[in-house]
CSV table of C-alpha atoms in Angstrom, one decimal:
chain,number,residue,atom,x,y,z
A,25,MET,CA,0.1,0.0,0.3
A,26,PRO,CA,1.9,3.0,-1.3
A,27,THR,CA,1.9,6.2,1.2
A,28,ASN,CA,3.0,9.4,0.6
A,29,LEU,CA,3.9,11.5,3.6
A,30,ALA,CA,5.9,14.8,4.2
A,31,LEU,CA,8.6,13.7,6.6
A,32,ASN,CA,11.5,15.6,7.9
A,33,ASP,CA,13.8,14.7,5.4
A,34,SER,CA,17.2,15.5,7.7
A,35,LEU,CA,15.5,13.7,10.5
A,36,ILE,CA,15.3,10.6,8.0
A,37,GLN,CA,18.8,10.9,6.7
A,38,GLU,CA,20.1,10.9,10.6
A,39,ALA,CA,17.9,7.6,11.3
A,40,VAL,CA,19.4,6.2,8.2
A,41,ARG,CA,23.0,7.0,9.4
A,42,VAL,CA,22.7,6.0,13.2
A,43,GLY,CA,20.5,2.9,12.7
A,44,HIS,CA,22.8,1.7,9.7
A,45,HIS,CA,20.0,1.2,7.4
A,46,ARG,CA,20.6,1.0,4.0
A,47,THR,CA,17.4,3.1,2.8
A,48,LYS,CA,15.0,5.5,4.0
A,49,LYS,CA,12.1,2.6,3.9
A,50,GLU,CA,14.3,0.5,6.3
A,51,ALA,CA,15.2,3.7,8.7
A,52,VAL,CA,11.4,4.3,8.8
A,53,THR,CA,10.0,0.5,9.1
A,54,ALA,CA,12.4,0.2,11.9
A,55,ALA,CA,11.4,3.4,13.6
A,56,LEU,CA,7.7,2.2,13.5
A,57,GLU,CA,8.5,-1.1,14.7
A,58,GLU,CA,10.2,0.5,18.0
A,59,TYR,CA,7.4,3.0,18.3
A,60,VAL,CA,4.8,-0.2,18.3
A,61,GLN,CA,6.7,-2.4,20.8
A,62,ALA,CA,7.5,0.9,23.2
A,63,ARG,CA,3.6,1.4,23.1
A,64,THR,CA,2.9,-2.3,24.1
A,65,ARG,CA,5.1,-2.1,26.7
A,66,ARG,CA,3.7,1.1,28.1
A,67,GLU,CA,0.6,-0.9,27.9
A,68,ILE,CA,1.6,-3.7,30.1
A,69,LEU,CA,2.6,-1.3,33.0
A,70,ASP,CA,-1.0,-0.2,33.3
A,71,TRP,CA,-1.5,-3.6,34.8
A,72,VAL,CA,0.9,-3.1,37.7
A,73,GLY,CA,-0.8,-3.4,40.9
A,74,LYS,CA,-3.9,-4.6,39.4
A,75,VAL,CA,-3.1,-8.3,39.5
A,76,ASP,CA,-3.4,-10.3,42.6
A,77,TYR,CA,-1.0,-13.1,43.4
A,78,TYR,CA,-1.9,-15.9,45.8
A,79,ASP,CA,0.4,-16.3,48.7
A,80,ASP,CA,1.0,-20.0,48.2
A,81,TYR,CA,1.6,-18.8,44.5
A,82,ASP,CA,5.0,-21.2,43.1
A,83,PRO,CA,5.6,-20.7,39.4
A,84,LYS,CA,8.3,-23.4,39.4
A,85,ARG,CA,5.4,-25.9,40.5
A,86,LEU,CA,3.4,-25.0,37.5
A,87,ARG,CA,6.0,-25.7,35.2
A,88,ASP,CA,6.2,-28.7,36.0
A,89,ARG,CA,2.4,-30.0,35.9
A,90,GLN,CA,1.9,-32.5,33.2
A,91,PRO,CA,-0.4,-31.1,30.1
A,92,ARG,CA,-3.9,-32.5,30.4
């Protein structure tokens, strides 16, 4: 899906340089992937303090369970 965007060319050139990318497209794609990953990690932080664990929770014991 072709997309035309008016992007800051000097910023893209800097991204190509620091990211050691061969093309502008590679630099933009890498930047978008990093952006999505960062936002996803930020959403995970919303769970902090909202997940309750049992006092007797033992993750190692759960790993040793046989599948049903």
